PDB file of C-alpha atoms and ligand atoms in Angstrom:
ATOM      1  CA  MET U1391      18.333   7.386   9.712  1.00 72.00           C
ATOM      2  CA  PHE U1392      14.788   6.044   9.775  1.00 83.00           C
ATOM      3  CA  TYR U1393      12.285   7.916  11.857  1.00 93.00           C
ATOM      4  CA  SER U1394       9.011   6.320  11.000  1.00 97.00           C
ATOM      5  CA  ASN U1395       6.872   3.631   9.397  1.00 98.00           C
ATOM      6  CA  VAL U1396       3.340   4.693   8.564  1.00 98.00           C
ATOM      7  CA  HIS U1397       2.005   1.452   7.034  1.00 98.00           C
ATOM      8  CA  THR U1398       1.708  -1.207   9.732  1.00 98.00           C
ATOM      9  CA  HIS U1399      -0.795  -3.806  10.725  1.00 98.00           C
ATOM     10  CA  SER U1400      -1.550  -5.547  14.057  1.00 98.00           C
ATOM     11  CA  THR U1401      -3.885  -8.082  15.634  1.00 97.00           C
ATOM     12  CA  TRP U1402      -6.710  -5.545  15.002  1.00 97.00           C
ATOM     13  CA  CYS U1403      -6.723  -6.980  11.459  1.00 95.00           C
ATOM     14  CA  ASP U1404      -4.484  -9.665   9.912  1.00 95.00           C
ATOM     15  CA  GLY U1405      -1.228  -8.712  11.665  1.00 96.00           C
ATOM     16  CA  LYS U1406       0.621 -11.182  13.881  1.00 97.00           C
ATOM     17  CA  ASN U1407       1.601  -8.788  16.707  1.00 98.00           C
ATOM     18  CA  THR U1408      -0.245  -6.512  19.079  1.00 98.00           C
ATOM     19  CA  LEU U1409      -0.165  -2.708  18.860  1.00 98.00           C
ATOM     20  CA  ALA U1410       2.173  -2.599  21.846  1.00 98.00           C
ATOM     21  CA  GLU U1411       4.544  -5.185  20.351  1.00 98.00           C
ATOM     22  CA  MET U1412       4.743  -3.280  17.055  1.00 98.00           C
ATOM     23  CA  ALA U1413       5.453  -0.068  18.957  1.00 98.00           C
ATOM     24  CA  GLN U1414       8.296  -1.775  20.873  1.00 98.00           C
ATOM     25  CA  ALA U1415       9.745  -2.982  17.553  1.00 98.00           C
ATOM     26  CA  ALA U1416       9.605   0.592  16.173  1.00 98.00           C
ATOM     27  CA  LEU U1417      11.400   1.884  19.254  1.00 98.00           C
ATOM     28  CA  ALA U1418      14.014  -0.871  18.959  1.00 97.00           C
ATOM     29  CA  ALA U1419      14.556   0.142  15.304  1.00 97.00           C
ATOM     30  CA  GLY U1420      15.257   3.702  16.450  1.00 96.00           C
ATOM     31  CA  MET U1421      12.040   5.205  15.163  1.00 98.00           C
ATOM     32  CA  THR U1422      10.451   8.325  16.622  1.00 97.00           C
ATOM     33  CA  ASP U1423       7.036   7.938  14.977  1.00 98.00           C
ATOM     34  CA  LEU U1424       4.725   5.065  14.076  1.00 98.00           C
ATOM     35  CA  GLY U1425       1.450   4.971  12.188  1.00 98.00           C
ATOM     36  CA  PHE U1426      -0.984   2.060  12.402  1.00 98.00           C
ATOM     37  CA  THR U1427      -3.107   1.352   9.322  1.00 98.00           C
ATOM     38  CA  SER U1428      -5.424  -1.584   9.939  1.00 98.00           C
ATOM     39  CA  HIS U1429      -7.348  -2.885   6.970  1.00 98.00           C
ATOM     40  CA  SER U1430     -10.731  -1.237   6.549  1.00 98.00           C
ATOM     41  CA  TYR U1431     -13.838  -3.323   7.117  1.00 98.00           C
ATOM     42  CA  ALA U1432     -14.350  -5.828   4.284  1.00 97.00           C
ATOM     43  CA  PRO U1433     -17.389  -7.940   5.197  1.00 95.00           C
ATOM     44  CA  PHE U1434     -17.220  -9.680   1.817  1.00 96.00           C
ATOM     45  CA  ASP U1435     -13.706 -11.142   2.491  1.00 95.00           C
ATOM     46  CA  PRO U1436     -13.641 -13.960   5.026  1.00 89.00           C
ATOM     47  CA  GLY U1437      -9.835 -14.147   4.561  1.00 88.00           C
ATOM     48  CA  CYS U1438      -9.280 -10.590   5.781  1.00 91.00           C
ATOM     49  CA  ILE U1439     -12.402  -8.988   7.195  1.00 94.00           C
ATOM     50  CA  GLY U1440     -10.514  -5.889   8.441  1.00 96.00           C
ATOM     51  CA  VAL U1441     -11.451  -3.764  11.457  1.00 97.00           C
ATOM     52  CA  THR U1442     -14.969  -4.542  12.620  1.00 95.00           C
ATOM     53  CA  ASP U1443     -14.844  -2.262  15.687  1.00 97.00           C
ATOM     54  CA  GLU U1444     -13.379   1.004  14.438  1.00 98.00           C
ATOM     55  CA  ALA U1445     -14.102   2.921  17.707  1.00 98.00           C
ATOM     56  CA  GLY U1446     -12.334   0.204  19.715  1.00 98.00           C
ATOM     57  CA  TYR U1447      -9.388   0.255  17.358  1.00 98.00           C
ATOM     58  CA  GLN U1448      -9.035   4.023  17.515  1.00 98.00           C
ATOM     59  CA  GLN U1449      -9.327   3.972  21.295  1.00 98.00           C
ATOM     60  CA  ALA U1450      -6.639   1.277  21.638  1.00 98.00           C
ATOM     61  CA  VAL U1451      -4.208   3.234  19.419  1.00 98.00           C
ATOM     62  CA  ARG U1452      -4.928   6.492  21.305  1.00 98.00           C
ATOM     63  CA  GLN U1453      -4.320   4.766  24.631  1.00 98.00           C
ATOM     64  CA  LEU U1454      -1.020   3.355  23.448  1.00 98.00           C
ATOM     65  CA  ALA U1455      -0.071   6.784  22.110  1.00 98.00           C
ATOM     66  CA  ALA U1456      -0.712   8.268  25.556  1.00 98.00           C
ATOM     67  CA  GLU U1457       1.359   5.548  27.252  1.00 98.00           C
ATOM     68  CA  LEU U1458       4.315   6.128  24.922  1.00 98.00           C
ATOM     69  CA  ALA U1459       4.123   9.936  24.882  1.00 97.00           C
ATOM     70  CA  GLY U1460       7.680  11.382  24.848  1.00 97.00           C
ATOM     71  CA  LYS U1461       9.163   8.155  23.472  1.00 98.00           C
ATOM     72  CA  LEU U1462       7.241   7.357  20.364  1.00 98.00           C
ATOM     73  CA  THR U1463       4.591   9.395  18.537  1.00 98.00           C
ATOM     74  CA  VAL U1464       1.796   7.028  17.523  1.00 98.00           C
ATOM     75  CA  LYS U1465      -0.792   7.902  14.891  1.00 98.00           C
ATOM     76  CA  CYS U1466      -4.012   6.165  13.962  1.00 98.00           C
ATOM     77  CA  GLY U1467      -4.560   5.582  10.265  1.00 98.00           C
ATOM     78  CA  LEU U1468      -6.527   3.171   8.160  1.00 98.00           C
ATOM     79  CA  GLU U1469      -5.694   1.245   4.996  1.00 98.00           C
ATOM     80  CA  TRP U1470      -8.917   2.063   3.213  1.00 98.00           C
ATOM     81  CA  ASP U1471      -9.857  -0.484   0.574  1.00 98.00           C
ATOM     82  CA  TYR U1472     -11.932   0.916  -2.275  1.00 98.00           C
ATOM     83  CA  PHE U1473     -14.802  -1.519  -1.656  1.00 98.00           C
ATOM     84  CA  SER U1474     -15.084  -0.962   2.090  1.00 98.00           C
ATOM     85  CA  PRO U1475     -17.926   1.024   3.505  1.00 96.00           C
ATOM     86  CA  GLN U1476     -17.126   4.690   4.340  1.00 97.00           C
ATOM     87  CA  PRO U1477     -14.647   4.651   7.298  1.00 98.00           C
ATOM     88  CA  ALA U1478     -15.581   6.212  10.656  1.00 98.00           C
ATOM     89  CA  GLU U1479     -14.499   9.737  11.603  1.00 98.00           C
ATOM     90  CA  GLY U1480     -11.392  10.320  13.662  1.00 98.00           C
ATOM     91  CA  TYR U1481      -8.464   8.854  11.698  1.00 98.00           C
ATOM     92  CA  ASP U1482      -5.246  10.807  11.301  1.00 98.00           C
ATOM     93  CA  TYR U1483      -4.755   9.703   7.675  1.00 98.00           C
ATOM     94  CA  PHE U1484      -5.727   7.087   5.083  1.00 98.00           C
ATOM     95  CA  ILE U1485      -3.724   4.852   2.820  1.00 98.00           C
ATOM     96  CA  GLY U1486      -5.856   4.260  -0.287  1.00 98.00           C
ATOM     97  CA  SER U1487      -5.501   0.712  -1.599  1.00 98.00           C
ATOM     98  CA  VAL U1488      -7.199  -1.655  -3.991  1.00 98.00           C
ATOM     99  CA  HIS U1489      -7.207  -5.334  -2.951  1.00 98.00           C
ATOM    100  CA  TYR U1490     -10.127  -6.624  -5.032  1.00 98.00           C
ATOM    101  CA  PHE U1491     -11.176  -6.602  -8.637  1.00 98.00           C
ATOM    102  CA  THR U1492     -14.558  -5.203  -9.627  1.00 98.00           C
ATOM    103  CA  PRO U1493     -17.014  -7.642  -8.047  1.00 98.00           C
ATOM    104  CA  ARG U1494     -19.208  -9.888 -10.188  1.00 98.00           C
ATOM    105  CA  ALA U1495     -22.630 -10.970  -8.957  1.00 97.00           C
ATOM    106  CA  GLY U1496     -21.637 -10.057  -5.413  1.00 95.00           C
ATOM    107  CA  VAL U1497     -18.389 -12.042  -5.509  1.00 97.00           C
ATOM    108  CA  TYR U1498     -15.116 -10.264  -4.633  1.00 98.00           C
ATOM    109  CA  ARG U1499     -11.813 -11.780  -5.808  1.00 98.00           C
ATOM    110  CA  SER U1500      -8.585 -10.728  -4.196  1.00 97.00           C
ATOM    111  CA  VAL U1501      -5.687  -9.094  -6.083  1.00 98.00           C
ATOM    112  CA  ASP U1502      -2.998 -10.289  -3.699  1.00 97.00           C
ATOM    113  CA  GLU U1503      -4.179 -13.396  -1.764  1.00 96.00           C
ATOM    114  CA  SER U1504      -2.114 -16.129  -3.419  1.00 97.00           C
ATOM    115  CA  PRO U1505      -0.710 -17.133  -6.828  1.00 98.00           C
ATOM    116  CA  GLU U1506      -3.354 -19.869  -7.054  1.00 98.00           C
ATOM    117  CA  THR U1507      -6.332 -17.594  -6.581  1.00 98.00           C
ATOM    118  CA  PHE U1508      -4.717 -14.936  -8.769  1.00 98.00           C
ATOM    119  CA  GLN U1509      -4.285 -17.404 -11.624  1.00 98.00           C
ATOM    120  CA  TRP U1510      -7.893 -18.597 -11.243  1.00 98.00           C
ATOM    121  CA  THR U1511      -9.169 -15.026 -11.484  1.00 98.00           C
ATOM    122  CA  LEU U1512      -6.942 -14.278 -14.468  1.00 98.00           C
ATOM    123  CA  ASP U1513      -8.195 -17.356 -16.340  1.00 98.00           C
ATOM    124  CA  ASN U1514     -11.875 -17.194 -15.338  1.00 98.00           C
ATOM    125  CA  TRP U1515     -12.600 -13.509 -15.070  1.00 98.00           C
ATOM    126  CA  PHE U1516     -10.265 -12.031 -17.614  1.00 98.00           C
ATOM    127  CA  ASP U1517      -9.909 -14.808 -20.246  1.00 98.00           C
ATOM    128  CA  GLY U1518      -6.243 -15.214 -19.294  1.00 98.00           C
ATOM    129  CA  ASP U1519      -5.505 -11.679 -20.575  1.00 98.00           C
ATOM    130  CA  PHE U1520      -3.389  -9.873 -18.030  1.00 98.00           C
ATOM    131  CA  LEU U1521      -3.919  -6.556 -19.774  1.00 98.00           C
ATOM    132  CA  LYS U1522      -7.682  -6.782 -19.182  1.00 98.00           C
ATOM    133  CA  MET U1523      -7.021  -7.615 -15.512  1.00 98.00           C
ATOM    134  CA  ALA U1524      -4.568  -4.741 -15.081  1.00 99.00           C
ATOM    135  CA  ALA U1525      -7.058  -2.343 -16.730  1.00 98.00           C
ATOM    136  CA  ASP U1526      -9.668  -3.274 -14.113  1.00 98.00           C
ATOM    137  CA  TYR U1527      -7.221  -2.851 -11.256  1.00 99.00           C
ATOM    138  CA  TYR U1528      -5.815   0.514 -12.355  1.00 99.00           C
ATOM    139  CA  GLN U1529      -9.249   1.917 -13.140  1.00 98.00           C
ATOM    140  CA  LEU U1530     -10.305   1.169  -9.561  1.00 98.00           C
ATOM    141  CA  LEU U1531      -7.168   2.650  -8.092  1.00 98.00           C
ATOM    142  CA  LEU U1532      -7.614   5.878 -10.018  1.00 98.00           C
ATOM    143  CA  ARG U1533     -11.260   6.051  -8.998  1.00 98.00           C
ATOM    144  CA  HIS U1534     -10.335   5.469  -5.327  1.00 98.00           C
ATOM    145  CA  VAL U1535      -7.769   8.271  -5.309  1.00 98.00           C
ATOM    146  CA  THR U1536     -10.100  10.662  -7.199  1.00 98.00           C
ATOM    147  CA  GLU U1537     -13.123   9.996  -5.018  1.00 98.00           C
ATOM    148  CA  ASN U1538     -11.576   9.538  -1.612  1.00 98.00           C
ATOM    149  CA  ARG U1539      -8.363  11.581  -1.655  1.00 98.00           C
ATOM    150  CA  PRO U1540      -6.215   9.374   0.578  1.00 98.00           C
ATOM    151  CA  LEU U1541      -3.028  10.935   1.914  1.00 98.00           C
ATOM    152  CA  ILE U1542      -1.006   7.981   0.707  1.00 99.00           C
ATOM    153  CA  VAL U1543      -1.477   5.844  -2.385  1.00 99.00           C
ATOM    154  CA  GLY U1544      -0.969   2.221  -1.266  1.00 98.00           C
ATOM    155  CA  HIS U1545       1.252  -0.339  -3.087  1.00 98.00           C
ATOM    156  CA  PHE U1546       0.647   1.218  -6.497  1.00 98.00           C
ATOM    157  CA  ASP U1547       1.461  -1.823  -8.730  1.00 98.00           C
ATOM    158  CA  LEU U1548       0.309  -4.558  -6.380  1.00 98.00           C
ATOM    159  CA  ILE U1549      -1.027  -6.323  -9.456  1.00 98.00           C
ATOM    160  CA  THR U1550       2.560  -7.389 -10.255  1.00 98.00           C
ATOM    161  CA  LYS U1551       2.965  -9.172  -6.905  1.00 98.00           C
ATOM    162  CA  PHE U1552       2.893 -12.683  -8.308  1.00 98.00           C
ATOM    163  CA  ASP U1553       4.654 -12.087 -11.642  1.00 98.00           C
ATOM    164  CA  ASP U1554       7.974 -13.538 -10.370  1.00 98.00           C
ATOM    165  CA  THR U1555       5.994 -16.729  -9.613  1.00 98.00           C
ATOM    166  CA  LEU U1556       3.471 -16.848 -12.494  1.00 98.00           C
ATOM    167  CA  HIS U1557       5.207 -14.807 -15.261  1.00 98.00           C
ATOM    168  CA  TYR U1558       2.083 -13.187 -16.659  1.00 98.00           C
ATOM    169  CA  LEU U1559       4.121 -10.248 -17.923  1.00 98.00           C
ATOM    170  CA  THR U1560       5.491 -11.372 -21.282  1.00 98.00           C
ATOM    171  CA  ALA U1561       7.326  -9.938 -24.302  1.00 98.00           C
ATOM    172  CA  ALA U1562       3.915  -9.564 -25.918  1.00 97.00           C
ATOM    173  CA  ASN U1563       2.196  -7.538 -23.188  1.00 98.00           C
ATOM    174  CA  ARG U1564       4.909  -5.873 -21.093  1.00 98.00           C
ATOM    175  CA  GLN U1565       5.102  -2.612 -23.041  1.00 98.00           C
ATOM    176  CA  GLN U1566       1.382  -2.099 -23.092  1.00 98.00           C
ATOM    177  CA  TYR U1567       1.142  -2.948 -19.402  1.00 98.00           C
ATOM    178  CA  GLN U1568       3.853  -0.457 -18.522  1.00 98.00           C
ATOM    179  CA  ASP U1569       2.165   2.216 -20.615  1.00 98.00           C
ATOM    180  CA  LEU U1570      -1.080   1.691 -18.714  1.00 98.00           C
ATOM    181  CA  ALA U1571       0.683   1.770 -15.281  1.00 99.00           C
ATOM    182  CA  ARG U1572       2.479   4.968 -16.250  1.00 98.00           C
ATOM    183  CA  GLN U1573      -0.674   6.648 -17.593  1.00 98.00           C
ATOM    184  CA  THR U1574      -2.528   5.774 -14.351  1.00 98.00           C
ATOM    185  CA  LEU U1575       0.332   7.004 -12.191  1.00 98.00           C
ATOM    186  CA  ALA U1576       0.405  10.281 -14.144  1.00 98.00           C
ATOM    187  CA  ALA U1577      -3.357  10.744 -13.693  1.00 98.00           C
ATOM    188  CA  ILE U1578      -3.040  10.024  -9.949  1.00 98.00           C
ATOM    189  CA  THR U1579      -0.015  12.214  -9.319  1.00 97.00           C
ATOM    190  CA  GLU U1580      -1.677  15.128 -11.124  1.00 97.00           C
ATOM    191  CA  GLN U1581      -4.268  15.118  -8.377  1.00 97.00           C
ATOM    192  CA  LEU U1582      -2.184  14.451  -5.250  1.00 98.00           C
ATOM    193  CA  ALA U1583      -0.813  17.976  -4.920  1.00 94.00           C
ATOM    194  CA  ALA U1584      -4.356  19.245  -4.295  1.00 97.00           C
ATOM    195  CA  TRP U1585      -4.355  17.644  -0.832  1.00 98.00           C
ATOM    196  CA  GLY U1586      -0.626  17.145  -0.200  1.00 97.00           C
ATOM    197  CA  GLY U1587      -0.820  13.457  -1.076  1.00 98.00           C
ATOM    198  CA  MET U1588       2.091  11.106  -1.664  1.00 98.00           C
ATOM    199  CA  VAL U1589       2.926   7.617  -3.032  1.00 98.00           C
ATOM    200  CA  GLU U1590       4.357   4.982  -0.790  1.00 98.00           C
ATOM    201  CA  VAL U1591       7.429   2.931  -1.672  1.00 98.00           C
ATOM    202  CA  ASN U1592       6.352  -0.300  -0.057  1.00 98.00           C
ATOM    203  CA  THR U1593       8.671  -3.232   0.762  1.00 98.00           C
ATOM    204  CA  GLY U1594       5.847  -5.595   1.801  1.00 97.00           C
ATOM    205  CA  GLY U1595       6.047  -7.768  -1.312  1.00 97.00           C
ATOM    206  CA  MET U1596       9.756  -8.263  -0.679  1.00 97.00           C
ATOM    207  CA  SER U1597       9.453  -9.106   3.005  1.00 96.00           C
ATOM    208  CA  ARG U1598       7.047 -11.891   2.132  1.00 95.00           C
ATOM    209  CA  GLY U1599       9.304 -13.225  -0.544  1.00 96.00           C
ATOM    210  CA  TRP U1600       7.115 -12.494  -3.569  1.00 98.00           C
ATOM    211  CA  THR U1601       9.025  -9.667  -5.230  1.00 97.00           C
ATOM    212  CA  SER U1602      12.660  -8.575  -5.517  1.00 97.00           C
ATOM    213  CA  ARG U1603      11.802  -4.863  -5.522  1.00 98.00           C
ATOM    214  CA  PRO U1604       9.444  -2.513  -3.738  1.00 98.00           C
ATOM    215  CA  TYR U1605       6.133  -1.265  -5.163  1.00 98.00           C
ATOM    216  CA  PRO U1606       6.147   0.691  -7.399  1.00 98.00           C
ATOM    217  CA  ASP U1607       8.655  -0.679  -9.935  1.00 98.00           C
ATOM    218  CA  THR U1608      11.769   1.379 -10.786  1.00 98.00           C
ATOM    219  CA  TYR U1609      10.443   2.835 -14.114  1.00 98.00           C
ATOM    220  CA  LEU U1610       7.479   4.217 -12.120  1.00 98.00           C
ATOM    221  CA  LEU U1611       9.798   5.644  -9.431  1.00 98.00           C
ATOM    222  CA  LYS U1612      11.599   7.482 -12.202  1.00 98.00           C
ATOM    223  CA  ASP U1613       8.328   9.043 -13.308  1.00 98.00           C
ATOM    224  CA  LEU U1614       7.570  10.058  -9.705  1.00 98.00           C
ATOM    225  CA  GLN U1615      10.970  11.649  -9.396  1.00 98.00           C
ATOM    226  CA  GLN U1616      10.546  13.553 -12.588  1.00 98.00           C
ATOM    227  CA  ARG U1617       7.152  14.811 -11.551  1.00 97.00           C
ATOM    228  CA  GLN U1618       8.522  15.674  -8.092  1.00 97.00           C
ATOM    229  CA  THR U1619       5.811  13.649  -6.429  1.00 98.00           C
ATOM    230  CA  PRO U1620       6.485  13.116  -2.704  1.00 98.00           C
ATOM    231  CA  VAL U1621       7.212   9.513  -1.735  1.00 98.00           C
ATOM    232  CA  ILE U1622       7.341   7.756   1.639  1.00 98.00           C
ATOM    233  CA  ILE U1623       9.118   4.464   2.416  1.00 98.00           C
ATOM    234  CA  THR U1624       6.941   1.915   4.210  1.00 98.00           C
ATOM    235  CA  SER U1625       7.107  -1.799   4.912  1.00 98.00           C
ATOM    236  CA  ASP U1626       3.420  -2.737   5.163  1.00 98.00           C
ATOM    237  CA  SER U1627       4.527  -4.643   8.208  1.00 98.00           C
ATOM    238  CA  HIS U1628       2.320  -7.399   9.642  1.00 98.00           C
ATOM    239  CA  GLN U1629       4.850  -8.486  12.297  1.00 98.00           C
ATOM    240  CA  THR U1630       7.585  -7.006  14.436  1.00 98.00           C
ATOM    241  CA  GLU U1631      10.429  -8.525  12.399  1.00 98.00           C
ATOM    242  CA  THR U1632       9.607  -6.519   9.279  1.00 98.00           C
ATOM    243  CA  ILE U1633       9.057  -3.082  10.904  1.00 98.00           C
ATOM    244  CA  ALA U1634      11.891  -1.518   8.848  1.00 97.00           C
ATOM    245  CA  PHE U1635      12.334  -4.205   6.223  1.00 97.00           C
ATOM    246  CA  HIS U1636      14.781  -3.199   3.501  1.00 97.00           C
ATOM    247  CA  PHE U1637      14.482   0.509   4.360  1.00 97.00           C
ATOM    248  CA  GLN U1638      18.200   1.329   3.931  1.00 96.00           C
ATOM    249  CA  GLU U1639      18.364  -0.402   0.549  1.00 97.00           C
ATOM    250  CA  THR U1640      15.147   1.295  -0.609  1.00 98.00           C
ATOM    251  CA  ALA U1641      16.583   4.652   0.347  1.00 98.00           C
ATOM    252  CA  GLY U1642      19.624   3.778  -1.785  1.00 98.00           C
ATOM    253  CA  LEU U1643      17.370   2.833  -4.680  1.00 98.00           C
ATOM    254  CA  LEU U1644      15.557   6.158  -4.442  1.00 98.00           C
ATOM    255  CA  ARG U1645      18.845   8.029  -4.320  1.00 98.00           C
ATOM    256  CA  ASN U1646      19.933   6.150  -7.501  1.00 98.00           C
ATOM    257  CA  VAL U1647      16.708   7.217  -9.215  1.00 98.00           C
ATOM    258  CA  GLY U1648      17.449  10.844  -8.346  1.00 98.00           C
ATOM    259  CA  PHE U1649      15.392  11.493  -5.200  1.00 98.00           C
ATOM    260  CA  THR U1650      17.042  13.801  -2.656  1.00 98.00           C
ATOM    261  CA  GLU U1651      14.363  13.523   0.026  1.00 97.00           C
ATOM    262  CA  THR U1652      11.421  11.400   1.162  1.00 98.00           C
ATOM    263  CA  ILE U1653       8.512  12.134   3.445  1.00 98.00           C
ATOM    264  CA  GLN U1654       8.804  10.987   7.021  1.00 97.00           C
ATOM    265  CA  LEU U1655       6.401  11.175   9.912  1.00 98.00           C
ATOM    266  CA  GLN U1656       8.232  13.310  12.430  1.00 96.00           C
ATOM    267  CA  GLN U1657       6.728  14.500  15.720  1.00 94.00           C
ATOM    268  CA  GLY U1658       3.377  13.618  14.306  1.00 96.00           C
ATOM    269  CA  SER U1659       3.548  15.501  10.996  1.00 97.00           C
ATOM    270  CA  PHE U1660       4.414  14.372   7.536  1.00 98.00           C
ATOM    271  CA  ARG U1661       7.410  16.356   6.345  1.00 97.00           C
ATOM    272  CA  PRO U1662      10.233  16.062   3.778  1.00 97.00           C
ATOM    273  CA  VAL U1663      13.520  14.736   5.138  1.00 97.00           C
ATOM    274  CA  PRO U1664      16.785  14.659   3.091  1.00 96.00           C
ATOM    275  CA  LEU U1665      17.742  11.174   1.944  1.00 94.00           C
TER     276      LEU U1665
HETATM  277 ZN1   ZN E1211      -2.711  -3.493   1.265  1.00 83.63          ZN
HETATM  278 ZN1   ZN E1212      -1.149  -3.002   4.370  1.00 83.63          ZN
END
């Protein structure tokens, strides 16, 4: 049923397994296609500096692709963070993601590092006001998509990652937050058709135990379905065990929301496949 995963990491950034190990896991899961998307270079983040040698990374992926030809189609992508320098030429596709808030005096604070750092940033940069924080995040994501036209919009509502732990969404701010998320999604999806873009349905927050649902949340999936925006299921896998994490269940969720197809990478091209 599942042919591909196009959001995967490896030891070229903060993943636990090598390219070859991830490819073996994809084969074992019955996949025909695999896309690697190392984190783009982020010299300001000692916790996740991303790919420092882009030519070496591309060469390693191309070599593996040649070795596995006929068994697994392997593509070379990049998870392009908004604050990274312009990526090198030669990638097959980009996932556009925002992992940092707007920097202040040269300091970058992570959106998704840990509940502790998130709470610190919320208190010290946004006066404890989650709506202010969310406004910063979504403004950056919209800018990233508009300026850089990534094929795939990465973990759309990543900003909710720690809500199950910290409960910053409250009766007082939830409606306003959801309105903001929906407006941003509408502005993004309006643009995607221009370059055949899509939104990923990403199980990475679930596989690491932070969330009980994929990104984006179900009310946003409903908007995507109504707008007929293409979606693709990914696991944002950083290790072999999560290569197809919760894919079947996520397909079921999408069917419940009304989707009849998702995008898959098949024989090296992104195409719609019935759910
Ligand atoms: Zn990411
Ligand atoms: Zn990722």
